[in-house]
Coordinates of C-alpha atoms in Angstrom, one line a residue:
X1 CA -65.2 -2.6 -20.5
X2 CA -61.9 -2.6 -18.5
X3 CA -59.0 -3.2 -20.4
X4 CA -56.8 -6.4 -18.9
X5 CA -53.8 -5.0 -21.2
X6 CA -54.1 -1.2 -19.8
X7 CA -53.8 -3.2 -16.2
X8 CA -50.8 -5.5 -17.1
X9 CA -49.3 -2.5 -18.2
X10 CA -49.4 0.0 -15.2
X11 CA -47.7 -3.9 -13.2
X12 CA -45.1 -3.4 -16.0
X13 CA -43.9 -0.1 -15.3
X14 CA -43.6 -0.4 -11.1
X15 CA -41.9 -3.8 -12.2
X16 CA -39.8 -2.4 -14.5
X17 CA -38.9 1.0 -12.5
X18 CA -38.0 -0.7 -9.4
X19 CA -35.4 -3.3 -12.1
X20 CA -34.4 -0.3 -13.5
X21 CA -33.2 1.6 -10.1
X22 CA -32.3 -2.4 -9.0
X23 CA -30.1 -2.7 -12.1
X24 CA -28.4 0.6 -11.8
X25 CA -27.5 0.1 -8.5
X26 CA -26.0 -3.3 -9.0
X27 CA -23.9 -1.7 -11.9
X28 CA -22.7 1.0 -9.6
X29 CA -21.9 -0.9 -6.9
X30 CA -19.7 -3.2 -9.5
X31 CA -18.1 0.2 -10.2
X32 CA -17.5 1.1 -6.7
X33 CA -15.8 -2.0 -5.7
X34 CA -13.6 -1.9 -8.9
X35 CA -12.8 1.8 -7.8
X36 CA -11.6 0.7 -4.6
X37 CA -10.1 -2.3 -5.9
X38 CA -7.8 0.3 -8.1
X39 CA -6.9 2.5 -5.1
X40 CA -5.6 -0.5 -3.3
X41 CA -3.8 -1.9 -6.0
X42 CA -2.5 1.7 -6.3
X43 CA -1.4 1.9 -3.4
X44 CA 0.6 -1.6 -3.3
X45 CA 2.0 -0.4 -6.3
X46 CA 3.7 2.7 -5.0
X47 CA 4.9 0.2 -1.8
X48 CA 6.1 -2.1 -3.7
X49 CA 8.2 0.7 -5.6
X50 CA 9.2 1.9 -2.5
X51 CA 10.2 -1.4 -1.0
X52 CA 12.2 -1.6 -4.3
X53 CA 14.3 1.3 -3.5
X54 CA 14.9 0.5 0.3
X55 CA 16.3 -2.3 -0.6
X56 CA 19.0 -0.9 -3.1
X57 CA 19.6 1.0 -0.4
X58 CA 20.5 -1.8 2.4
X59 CA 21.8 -3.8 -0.6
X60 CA 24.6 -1.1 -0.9
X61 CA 24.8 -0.5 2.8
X62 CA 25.1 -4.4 3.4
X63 CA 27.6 -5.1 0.5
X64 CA 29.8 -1.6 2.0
X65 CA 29.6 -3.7 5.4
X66 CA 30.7 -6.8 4.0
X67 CA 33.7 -5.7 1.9
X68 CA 35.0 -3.8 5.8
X69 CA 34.2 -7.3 7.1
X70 CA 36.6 -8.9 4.7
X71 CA 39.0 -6.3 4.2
X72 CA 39.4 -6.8 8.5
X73 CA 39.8 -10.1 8.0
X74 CA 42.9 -10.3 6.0
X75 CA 44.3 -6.9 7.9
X76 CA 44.6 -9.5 11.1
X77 CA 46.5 -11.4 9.2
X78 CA 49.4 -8.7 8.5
X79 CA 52.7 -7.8 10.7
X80 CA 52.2 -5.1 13.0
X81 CA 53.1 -1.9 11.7
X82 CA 56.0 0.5 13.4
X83 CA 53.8 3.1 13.9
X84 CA 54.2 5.2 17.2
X85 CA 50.5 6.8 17.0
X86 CA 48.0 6.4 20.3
X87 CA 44.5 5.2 19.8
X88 CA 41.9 6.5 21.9
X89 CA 39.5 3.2 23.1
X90 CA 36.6 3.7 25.5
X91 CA 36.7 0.8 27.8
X92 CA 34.1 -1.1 29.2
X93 CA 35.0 -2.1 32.3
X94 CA 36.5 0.7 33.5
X95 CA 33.7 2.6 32.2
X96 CA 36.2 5.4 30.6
X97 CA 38.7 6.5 27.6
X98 CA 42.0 5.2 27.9
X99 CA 44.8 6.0 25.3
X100 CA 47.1 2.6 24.1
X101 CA 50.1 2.7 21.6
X102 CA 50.3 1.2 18.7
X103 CA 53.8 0.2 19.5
X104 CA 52.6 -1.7 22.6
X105 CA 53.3 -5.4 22.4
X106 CA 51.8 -6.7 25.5
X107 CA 48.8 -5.1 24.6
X108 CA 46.1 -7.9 24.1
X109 CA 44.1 -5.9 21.5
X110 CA 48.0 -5.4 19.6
X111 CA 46.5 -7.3 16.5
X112 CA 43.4 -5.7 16.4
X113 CA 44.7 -2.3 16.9
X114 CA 47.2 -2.7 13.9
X115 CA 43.8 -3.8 12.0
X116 CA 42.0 -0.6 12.9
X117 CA 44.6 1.5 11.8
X118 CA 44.7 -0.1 8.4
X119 CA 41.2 0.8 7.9
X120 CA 41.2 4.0 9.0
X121 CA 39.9 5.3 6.0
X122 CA 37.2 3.1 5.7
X123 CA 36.0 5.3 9.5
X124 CA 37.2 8.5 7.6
X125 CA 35.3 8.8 4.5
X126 CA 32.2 6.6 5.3
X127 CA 30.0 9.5 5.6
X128 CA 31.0 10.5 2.2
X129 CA 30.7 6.9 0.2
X130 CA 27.1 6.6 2.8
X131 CA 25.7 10.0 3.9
X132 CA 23.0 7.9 5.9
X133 CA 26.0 6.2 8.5
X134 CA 26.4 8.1 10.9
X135 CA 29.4 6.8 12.3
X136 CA 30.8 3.1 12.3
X137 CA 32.4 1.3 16.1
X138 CA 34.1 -1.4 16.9
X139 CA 33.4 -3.3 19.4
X140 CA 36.0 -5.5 20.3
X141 CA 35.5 -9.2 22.6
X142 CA 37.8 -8.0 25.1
X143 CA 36.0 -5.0 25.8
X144 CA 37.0 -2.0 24.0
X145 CA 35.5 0.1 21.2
X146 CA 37.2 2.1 18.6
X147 CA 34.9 4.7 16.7
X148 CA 38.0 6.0 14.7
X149 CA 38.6 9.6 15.9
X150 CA 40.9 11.0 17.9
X151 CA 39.0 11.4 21.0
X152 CA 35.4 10.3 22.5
X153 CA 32.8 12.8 23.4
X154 CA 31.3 12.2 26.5
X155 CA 27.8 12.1 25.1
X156 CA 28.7 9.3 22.9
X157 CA 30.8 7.2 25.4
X158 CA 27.9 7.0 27.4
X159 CA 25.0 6.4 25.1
X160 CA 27.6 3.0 23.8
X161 CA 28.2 1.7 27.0
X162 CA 24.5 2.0 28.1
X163 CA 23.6 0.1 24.8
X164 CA 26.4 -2.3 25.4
X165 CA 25.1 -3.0 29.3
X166 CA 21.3 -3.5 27.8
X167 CA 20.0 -6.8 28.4
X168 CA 19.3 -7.2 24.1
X169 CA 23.0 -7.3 23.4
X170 CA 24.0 -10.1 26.2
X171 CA 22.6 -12.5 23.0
X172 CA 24.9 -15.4 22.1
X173 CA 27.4 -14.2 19.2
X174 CA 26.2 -14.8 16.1
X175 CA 28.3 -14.9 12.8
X176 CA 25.5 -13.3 10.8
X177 CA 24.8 -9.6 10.4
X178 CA 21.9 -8.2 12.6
X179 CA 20.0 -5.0 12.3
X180 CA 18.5 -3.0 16.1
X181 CA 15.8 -0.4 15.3
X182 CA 17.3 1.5 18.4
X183 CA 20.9 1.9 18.7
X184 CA 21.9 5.7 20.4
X185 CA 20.7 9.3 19.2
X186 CA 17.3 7.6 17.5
X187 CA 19.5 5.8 15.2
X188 CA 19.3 2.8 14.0
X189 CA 21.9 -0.1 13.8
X190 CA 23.8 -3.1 11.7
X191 CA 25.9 -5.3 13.5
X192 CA 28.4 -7.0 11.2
X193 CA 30.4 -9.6 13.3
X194 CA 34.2 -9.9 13.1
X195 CA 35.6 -13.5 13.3
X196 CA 38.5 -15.7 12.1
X197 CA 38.7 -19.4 12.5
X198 CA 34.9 -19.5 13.9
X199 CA 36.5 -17.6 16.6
X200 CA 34.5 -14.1 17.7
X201 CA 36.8 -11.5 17.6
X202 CA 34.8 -8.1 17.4
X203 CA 32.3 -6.8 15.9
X204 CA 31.9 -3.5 13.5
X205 CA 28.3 -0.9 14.8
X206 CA 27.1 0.8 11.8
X207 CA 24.8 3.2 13.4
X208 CA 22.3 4.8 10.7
X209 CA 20.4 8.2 10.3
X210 CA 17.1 6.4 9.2
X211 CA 16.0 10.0 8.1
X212 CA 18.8 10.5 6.3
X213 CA 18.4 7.0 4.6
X214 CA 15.0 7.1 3.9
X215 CA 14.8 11.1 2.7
X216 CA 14.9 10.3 -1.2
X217 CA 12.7 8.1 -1.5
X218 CA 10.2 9.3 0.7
X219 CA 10.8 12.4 -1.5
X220 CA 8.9 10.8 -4.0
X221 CA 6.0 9.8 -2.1
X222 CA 5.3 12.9 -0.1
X223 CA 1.7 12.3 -0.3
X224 CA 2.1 8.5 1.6
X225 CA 2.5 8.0 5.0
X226 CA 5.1 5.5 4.9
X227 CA 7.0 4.1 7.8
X228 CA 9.2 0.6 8.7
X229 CA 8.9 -1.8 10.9
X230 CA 10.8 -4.2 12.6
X231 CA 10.4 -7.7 12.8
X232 CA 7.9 -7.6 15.0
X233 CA 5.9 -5.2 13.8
X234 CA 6.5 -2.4 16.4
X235 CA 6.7 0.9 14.7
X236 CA 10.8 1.6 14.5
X237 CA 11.3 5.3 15.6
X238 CA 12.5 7.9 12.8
X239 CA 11.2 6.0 10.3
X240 CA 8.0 7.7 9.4
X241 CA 7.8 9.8 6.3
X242 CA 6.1 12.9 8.3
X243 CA 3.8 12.9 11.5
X244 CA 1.5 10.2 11.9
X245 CA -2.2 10.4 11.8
X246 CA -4.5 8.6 14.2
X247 CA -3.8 4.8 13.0
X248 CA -7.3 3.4 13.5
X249 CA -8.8 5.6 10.9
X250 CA -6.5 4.1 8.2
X251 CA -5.5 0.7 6.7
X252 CA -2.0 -0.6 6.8
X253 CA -0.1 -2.2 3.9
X254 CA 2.9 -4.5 4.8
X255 CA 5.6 -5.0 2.5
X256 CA 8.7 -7.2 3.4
X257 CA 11.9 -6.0 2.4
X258 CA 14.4 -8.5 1.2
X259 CA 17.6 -7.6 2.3
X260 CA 16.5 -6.8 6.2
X261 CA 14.2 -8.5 8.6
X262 CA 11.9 -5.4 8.6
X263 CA 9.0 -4.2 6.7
X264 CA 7.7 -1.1 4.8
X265 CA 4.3 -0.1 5.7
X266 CA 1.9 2.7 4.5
X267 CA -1.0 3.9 5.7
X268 CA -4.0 4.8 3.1
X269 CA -7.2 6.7 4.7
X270 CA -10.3 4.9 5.0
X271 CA -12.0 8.0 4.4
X272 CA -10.2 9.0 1.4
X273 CA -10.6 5.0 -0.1
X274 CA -14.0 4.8 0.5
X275 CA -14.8 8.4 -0.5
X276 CA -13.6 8.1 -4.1
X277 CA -15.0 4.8 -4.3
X278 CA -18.7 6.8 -3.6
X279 CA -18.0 9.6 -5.7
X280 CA -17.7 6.5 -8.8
X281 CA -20.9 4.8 -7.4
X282 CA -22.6 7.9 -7.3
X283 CA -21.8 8.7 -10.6
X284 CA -22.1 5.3 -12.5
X285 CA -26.0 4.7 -10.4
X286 CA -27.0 8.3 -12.4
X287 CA -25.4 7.4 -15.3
X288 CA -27.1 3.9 -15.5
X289 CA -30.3 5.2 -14.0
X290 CA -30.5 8.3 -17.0
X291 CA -29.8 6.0 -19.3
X292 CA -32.1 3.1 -18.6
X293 CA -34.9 5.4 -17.8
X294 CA -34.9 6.6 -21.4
X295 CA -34.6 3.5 -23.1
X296 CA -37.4 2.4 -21.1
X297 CA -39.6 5.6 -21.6
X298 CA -38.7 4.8 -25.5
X299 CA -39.4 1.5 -25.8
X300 CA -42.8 2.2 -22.8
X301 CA -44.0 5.0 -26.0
X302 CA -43.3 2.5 -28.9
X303 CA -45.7 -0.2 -26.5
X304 CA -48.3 2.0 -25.7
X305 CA -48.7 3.6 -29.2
X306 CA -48.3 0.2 -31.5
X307 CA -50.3 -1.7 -28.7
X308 CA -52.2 -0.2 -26.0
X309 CA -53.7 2.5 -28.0
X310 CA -54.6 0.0 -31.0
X311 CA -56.1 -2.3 -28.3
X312 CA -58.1 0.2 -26.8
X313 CA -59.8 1.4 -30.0
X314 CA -60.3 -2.3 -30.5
X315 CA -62.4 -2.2 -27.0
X316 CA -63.7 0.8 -27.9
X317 CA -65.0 -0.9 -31.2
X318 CA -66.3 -3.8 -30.4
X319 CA -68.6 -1.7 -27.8
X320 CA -70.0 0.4 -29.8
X321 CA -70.7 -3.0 -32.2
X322 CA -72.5 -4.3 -29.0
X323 CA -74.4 -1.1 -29.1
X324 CA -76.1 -1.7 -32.8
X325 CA -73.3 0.5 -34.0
X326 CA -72.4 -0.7 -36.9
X327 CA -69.8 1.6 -38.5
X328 CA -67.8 1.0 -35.0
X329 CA -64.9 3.4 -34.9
X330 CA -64.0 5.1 -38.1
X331 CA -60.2 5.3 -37.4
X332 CA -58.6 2.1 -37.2
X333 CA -55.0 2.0 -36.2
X334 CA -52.3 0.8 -38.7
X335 CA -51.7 -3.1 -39.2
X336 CA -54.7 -3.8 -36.9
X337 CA -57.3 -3.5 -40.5
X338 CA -57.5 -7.5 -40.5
X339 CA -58.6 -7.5 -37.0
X340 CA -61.0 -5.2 -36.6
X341 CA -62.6 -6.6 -39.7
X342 CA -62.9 -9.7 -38.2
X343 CA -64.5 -8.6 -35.0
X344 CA -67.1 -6.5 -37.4
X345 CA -67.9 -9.5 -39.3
X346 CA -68.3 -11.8 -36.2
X347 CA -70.7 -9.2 -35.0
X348 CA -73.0 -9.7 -37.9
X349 CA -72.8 -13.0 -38.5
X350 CA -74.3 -13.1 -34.6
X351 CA -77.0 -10.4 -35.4
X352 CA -78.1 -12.8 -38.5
X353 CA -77.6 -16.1 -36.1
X354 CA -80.2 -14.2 -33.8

């Protein structure tokens, strides 16, 4: 006699293998997006850090720029001083040095000469209150610049009055501070403007040594690529934390910082994100798979020993009771007494019917 319950459990075991491997890889694949999830977040983490620390950094740079600003302010309100020093200016128009006394009345830049040399020492020992300024100019409306030492190299006359020619700097005047990603010498720069009475009178050129800014705390991340951007999103030079790889094999975080108009980015591997995140998958689908296979081979043994043996000696018995044999099977499986009796005693009550 074919067994309907033998049957219904050979459908049970394909059904339940194929929910087991279905189950496992749904819990791994929960796993692997959670994995990858965390590498992100990660990732945004250490940005967001970083961000943090740029901006100290500009914080302090900006607040250093505004207290010059200020301090030139009130220095063009002073007498002139009787001081008989020449100041070496590179002039724009005539495209060369020129030396002017301090002494020189009929000078049009008299007041703002008098200004500069108050705050010579603001020129002088910049470098030492903000290793990553390079130098600061000034740029006055009239046409000059003053970068505070005794002479002009030739190398840095030329690269100012090529930036001061460029067609981005022929811009309206504004009163607020603005930062170029390319001044001279792959520097950077801040423009602080100098005015009094809403009138322009100069302006103050902080160029900056991005490396030299960006050093410490790229320090700490050695193992990000990190790298700003300006407002548009172009790539500023000397800004990345070490050579680039090849961009379209990575993702890019953005993080605005708050006291500039550009943005820290850093780039995190596809490869490496989504490798990891296997590596979890691949290791959760085994671990679900081992450990749902044996609790189904357990609970499959406890089925087929308190049922589908039972129920097979109960097939077995009630052929042989078909057969005139009236002692059936001699072992009768635990719990099942009641039934077996049963089938033996409707088996003689229908060879007495007969």
């Amino acid at each position: 006699m074919k067994n309907p319950v033998y049957v219904e459990y050979q459908r049970v075991k394909l059904i339940a293998s194929v929910l087991i491997v279905t189950l496992s890889l749904l819990g791994a694949f929960s796993h692997y997006l959670r994995a990858v999830d965390d590498s992100v977040i990660q990732t945004k983490l250490r940005l967001n850090s970083a961000s943090s620390q740029l901006d100290d950094k500009f914080s302090a740079l900006l607040a250093y720029a505004t207290a010059l600003q200020k301090t030139a302010q009130l220095k063009l309100l002073l007498p002139a001083m009787a001081d008989d020093n020449m100041i070496s200016l590179l002039s724009f128009s005539a495209a060369e040095t020129i030396k002017v006394s301090l002494l020189d009345t009929q000078q049009p830049l008299h007041a703002e000469l008098n200004m500069l040399q108050r705050l010579q020492p603001y020129f002088d020992l910049v470098t030492e209150v903000q290793p990553f300024i390079s130098n600061i100019y000034y740029v006055s409306e009239q046409g000059y610049a003053y970068n505070g030492l005794p002479r002009w190299s030739d190398y840095i006359a030329e690269q100012l009055l090529s930036w001061q020619n460029s067609t981005n700097q022929k811009s309206s005047f504004s009163q607020d501070s603005l930062f170029y990603p390319d001044f001279m010498q792959q520097q950077a720069l801040l423009q602080v403007p100098l005015y009094a009475n809403n009138k322009k009178i100069g302006r103050f050129l902080f160029a900056l040594d991005l490396k030299q800014l960006l050093k410490p705390v790229y320090t700490l991340y050695a193992d990000t690529d990190l790298m700003l951007l300006d407002q548009a999103g172009s790539l500023i030079p000397e800004s990345t934390s070490r050579k680039l790889p090849q961009i379209d094999q990575h993702l890019l975080h953005v993080q605005r910082l708050n006291n500039t108009p550009w943005s820290l980015a850093v780039l995190e591997p596809k490869l490496s994100l989504f490798t990891s995140g296997i590596k979890v998958f691949s290791l959760h689908f085994i671990s679900y798979l081992v450990l749902l296979s044996i609790f189904f081979v357990l609970m499959q043994y406890r089925f087929k020993r308190r049922v589908l043996s039972p129920v097979n000696r109960l097939f077995i018995h009630i052929e042989r009771l078909a057969k005139n044999d009236i002692n059936g099977v001699r072992r009768v499986p635990l719990g099942w007494n009641d039934i077996f009796d049963k089938v033996y005693r409707l088996a003689q009550q229908d060879k007495t019917s007969k």
